[in-house]
Amino acid sequence: MGANSFGLTMKIAIICGSQRQNSQTRKVGGTLQQLLETRGVASYLLDLATLELPHFDDSFWKQPDGALQQQWQPIGDQLSECEALIVIAPDWHGMAPSVLKNFFLYCGTSEVANKPGLLIGVSVSSGGHLPVTELRISSAKNNRICWIPDHLIVRNVKQCLNSAEASEFKDDLYIHARVKHSLDLLTEYANALQLVRDSGVADYKTYPYGM
C-alpha cells in the first residue's frame, strides 16, 4: 500500500480544516497520519488553525511575487509533491469553516488537479454531513481536485479515533474499519489518476477555469 504503481513511495496531504487550536479535527488528522505511517505512506499534515494564511484576494493573481504568493509557495510545493489529499472538515453550524474555504481559494491546478481527495466530516454529536456536501459542491471548480465517491463522517468524535488502535466503543470500532476501507480506495485512486496526470491531456492554459 505504501508505493504507487511506479514503485515510488506515496505521499498524501492531510488538511485539518478547523480554525480552533487543539481541535478534534487536528486529533483525527494526527491519527490518520499514524495510520498512513503503518502503511509506509508519507504524509504532509497541514493544520489550518496554526497556519497564518491571510484572507485570499486578487493580489494573488496580480502580484506573482507578492506577499500572498510568497506565503503560499511552501504550502503549494508540499501539495504538489502529494498524490492524494485528505480534507477533514468540522461541522460549524452546518458549514465548513471559513479557514478551509479560504484554503481552497489558494489551491490551483498545479497543486491538486486530477488528484483524488477524501472528504471527512467531523461532529461531536450526530452531524457532520453538511460540510462534506458543501465542499463537494463548491471547492473543486477551478483547481480540479477529484473527490472520490466515498467519504467519511466521524460522529461522536470525542470517543473516536483517539489513537491508531480502535477502542471497544462501537462507533470507534466502526469508523476504524471504514477508515481502512477509505484509505484503500484513496490509494488506488491515486495510482489510477497518476496515469491521467502523466497523459498530458489536461490543457489548463487554454481552459484555466471550470464551467
PDB file of C-alpha atoms in Angstrom, residues 72-168:
ATOM      1  CA  TRP A  72       1.503  30.154  -0.257  1.00  0.00           C
ATOM      2  CA  GLN A  73       4.549  28.841  -2.129  1.00  0.00           C
ATOM      3  CA  PRO A  74       5.915  26.460   0.557  1.00  0.00           C
ATOM      4  CA  ILE A  75       2.435  25.026   1.057  1.00  0.00           C
ATOM      5  CA  GLY A  76       1.855  24.707  -2.674  1.00  0.00           C
ATOM      6  CA  ASP A  77       5.222  22.984  -3.075  1.00  0.00           C
ATOM      7  CA  GLN A  78       4.251  20.389  -0.474  1.00  0.00           C
ATOM      8  CA  LEU A  79       0.857  19.786  -2.081  1.00  0.00           C
ATOM      9  CA  SER A  80       2.485  19.395  -5.491  1.00  0.00           C
ATOM     10  CA  GLU A  81       4.536  16.504  -4.091  1.00  0.00           C
ATOM     11  CA  CYS A  82       1.431  14.639  -2.896  1.00  0.00           C
ATOM     12  CA  GLU A  83      -0.531  12.100  -4.915  1.00  0.00           C
ATOM     13  CA  ALA A  84      -3.749  12.487  -2.902  1.00  0.00           C
ATOM     14  CA  LEU A  85      -5.409  14.654  -0.271  1.00  0.00           C
ATOM     15  CA  ILE A  86      -7.476  14.003   2.829  1.00  0.00           C
ATOM     16  CA  VAL A  87      -9.550  17.006   3.893  1.00  0.00           C
ATOM     17  CA  ILE A  88     -11.105  16.998   7.375  1.00  0.00           C
ATOM     18  CA  ALA A  89     -13.962  19.451   7.892  1.00  0.00           C
ATOM     19  CA  PRO A  90     -15.648  20.062  11.252  1.00  0.00           C
ATOM     20  CA  ASP A  91     -19.335  20.858  11.251  1.00  0.00           C
ATOM     21  CA  TRP A  92     -19.721  24.501  12.291  1.00  0.00           C
ATOM     22  CA  HIS A  93     -23.421  25.419  12.201  1.00  0.00           C
ATOM     23  CA  GLY A  94     -23.822  23.061   9.241  1.00  0.00           C
ATOM     24  CA  MET A  95     -20.991  24.708   7.290  1.00  0.00           C
ATOM     25  CA  ALA A  96     -17.318  24.204   6.548  1.00  0.00           C
ATOM     26  CA  PRO A  97     -15.207  26.740   8.499  1.00  0.00           C
ATOM     27  CA  SER A  98     -14.087  29.863   6.653  1.00  0.00           C
ATOM     28  CA  VAL A  99     -10.417  28.945   7.057  1.00  0.00           C
ATOM     29  CA  LEU A 100     -10.992  25.845   4.940  1.00  0.00           C
ATOM     30  CA  LYS A 101     -12.884  27.732   2.237  1.00  0.00           C
ATOM     31  CA  ASN A 102     -10.032  30.250   2.206  1.00  0.00           C
ATOM     32  CA  PHE A 103      -7.536  27.413   1.716  1.00  0.00           C
ATOM     33  CA  PHE A 104      -9.341  26.223  -1.414  1.00  0.00           C
ATOM     34  CA  LEU A 105      -9.232  29.716  -2.914  1.00  0.00           C
ATOM     35  CA  TYR A 106      -5.439  29.386  -2.927  1.00  0.00           C
ATOM     36  CA  CYS A 107      -5.355  25.863  -4.388  1.00  0.00           C
ATOM     37  CA  GLY A 108      -4.749  25.706  -8.134  1.00  0.00           C
ATOM     38  CA  THR A 109      -4.346  23.087 -10.818  1.00  0.00           C
ATOM     39  CA  SER A 110      -0.583  22.927 -10.295  1.00  0.00           C
ATOM     40  CA  GLU A 111      -1.124  21.621  -6.762  1.00  0.00           C
ATOM     41  CA  VAL A 112      -4.209  19.401  -6.839  1.00  0.00           C
ATOM     42  CA  ALA A 113      -5.638  18.912 -10.343  1.00  0.00           C
ATOM     43  CA  ASN A 114      -6.601  15.307 -11.126  1.00  0.00           C
ATOM     44  CA  LYS A 115      -5.576  14.135  -7.685  1.00  0.00           C
ATOM     45  CA  PRO A 116      -8.060  12.166  -5.578  1.00  0.00           C
ATOM     46  CA  GLY A 117      -9.434  13.716  -2.427  1.00  0.00           C
ATOM     47  CA  LEU A 118     -11.097  12.022   0.525  1.00  0.00           C
ATOM     48  CA  LEU A 119     -13.552  14.207   2.466  1.00  0.00           C
ATOM     49  CA  ILE A 120     -14.063  13.604   6.176  1.00  0.00           C
ATOM     50  CA  GLY A 121     -16.778  15.360   8.170  1.00  0.00           C
ATOM     51  CA  VAL A 122     -16.375  15.699  11.940  1.00  0.00           C
ATOM     52  CA  SER A 123     -19.064  16.213  14.581  1.00  0.00           C
ATOM     53  CA  VAL A 124     -19.162  15.952  18.361  1.00  0.00           C
ATOM     54  CA  SER A 125     -22.743  14.673  18.030  1.00  0.00           C
ATOM     55  CA  SER A 126     -24.719  13.293  15.076  1.00  0.00           C
ATOM     56  CA  GLY A 127     -23.945  15.911  12.393  1.00  0.00           C
ATOM     57  CA  GLY A 128     -21.003  16.172  10.038  1.00  0.00           C
ATOM     58  CA  HIS A 129     -22.578  15.571   6.632  1.00  0.00           C
ATOM     59  CA  LEU A 130     -23.339  19.158   5.593  1.00  0.00           C
ATOM     60  CA  PRO A 131     -19.698  20.365   5.307  1.00  0.00           C
ATOM     61  CA  VAL A 132     -18.974  17.338   3.118  1.00  0.00           C
ATOM     62  CA  THR A 133     -21.866  18.270   0.833  1.00  0.00           C
ATOM     63  CA  GLU A 134     -20.767  21.906   0.755  1.00  0.00           C
ATOM     64  CA  LEU A 135     -17.193  21.054  -0.221  1.00  0.00           C
ATOM     65  CA  ARG A 136     -18.332  18.654  -2.937  1.00  0.00           C
ATOM     66  CA  ILE A 137     -20.375  21.463  -4.448  1.00  0.00           C
ATOM     67  CA  SER A 138     -18.071  24.441  -4.152  1.00  0.00           C
ATOM     68  CA  SER A 139     -14.389  23.611  -3.681  1.00  0.00           C
ATOM     69  CA  ALA A 140     -13.231  21.886  -6.890  1.00  0.00           C
ATOM     70  CA  LYS A 141     -14.408  24.003  -9.839  1.00  0.00           C
ATOM     71  CA  ASN A 142     -11.111  25.670 -10.789  1.00  0.00           C
ATOM     72  CA  ASN A 143      -8.483  23.567  -9.035  1.00  0.00           C
ATOM     73  CA  ARG A 144      -9.917  20.283 -10.464  1.00  0.00           C
ATOM     74  CA  ILE A 145      -9.375  18.132  -7.408  1.00  0.00           C
ATOM     75  CA  CYS A 146     -11.265  14.831  -7.814  1.00  0.00           C
ATOM     76  CA  TRP A 147     -13.312  13.990  -4.737  1.00  0.00           C
ATOM     77  CA  ILE A 148     -13.730  10.238  -4.594  1.00  0.00           C
ATOM     78  CA  PRO A 149     -17.322   8.943  -4.254  1.00  0.00           C
ATOM     79  CA  ASP A 150     -16.732   7.586  -0.745  1.00  0.00           C
ATOM     80  CA  HIS A 151     -16.414   9.935   2.200  1.00  0.00           C
ATOM     81  CA  LEU A 152     -16.281   9.542   5.968  1.00  0.00           C
ATOM     82  CA  ILE A 153     -18.272  11.161   8.772  1.00  0.00           C
ATOM     83  CA  VAL A 154     -16.795  10.861  12.244  1.00  0.00           C
ATOM     84  CA  ARG A 155     -19.725  11.320  14.609  1.00  0.00           C
ATOM     85  CA  ASN A 156     -19.247  11.379  18.397  1.00  0.00           C
ATOM     86  CA  VAL A 157     -15.687  12.330  17.564  1.00  0.00           C
ATOM     87  CA  LYS A 158     -14.564  12.758  21.180  1.00  0.00           C
ATOM     88  CA  GLN A 159     -14.943   8.992  21.613  1.00  0.00           C
ATOM     89  CA  CYS A 160     -13.475   8.061  18.209  1.00  0.00           C
ATOM     90  CA  LEU A 161     -10.049   7.958  16.543  1.00  0.00           C
ATOM     91  CA  ASN A 162      -8.176   8.847  19.704  1.00  0.00           C
ATOM     92  CA  SER A 163      -5.384   6.520  18.607  1.00  0.00           C
ATOM     93  CA  ALA A 164      -4.386   4.313  15.703  1.00  0.00           C
ATOM     94  CA  GLU A 165      -5.831   1.340  17.593  1.00  0.00           C
ATOM     95  CA  ALA A 166      -9.597   1.068  17.931  1.00  0.00           C
ATOM     96  CA  SER A 167     -11.174   1.114  21.377  1.00  0.00           C
ATOM     97  CA  GLU A 168     -14.099  -1.055  22.466  1.00  0.00           C
TER      98      GLU A 168
END
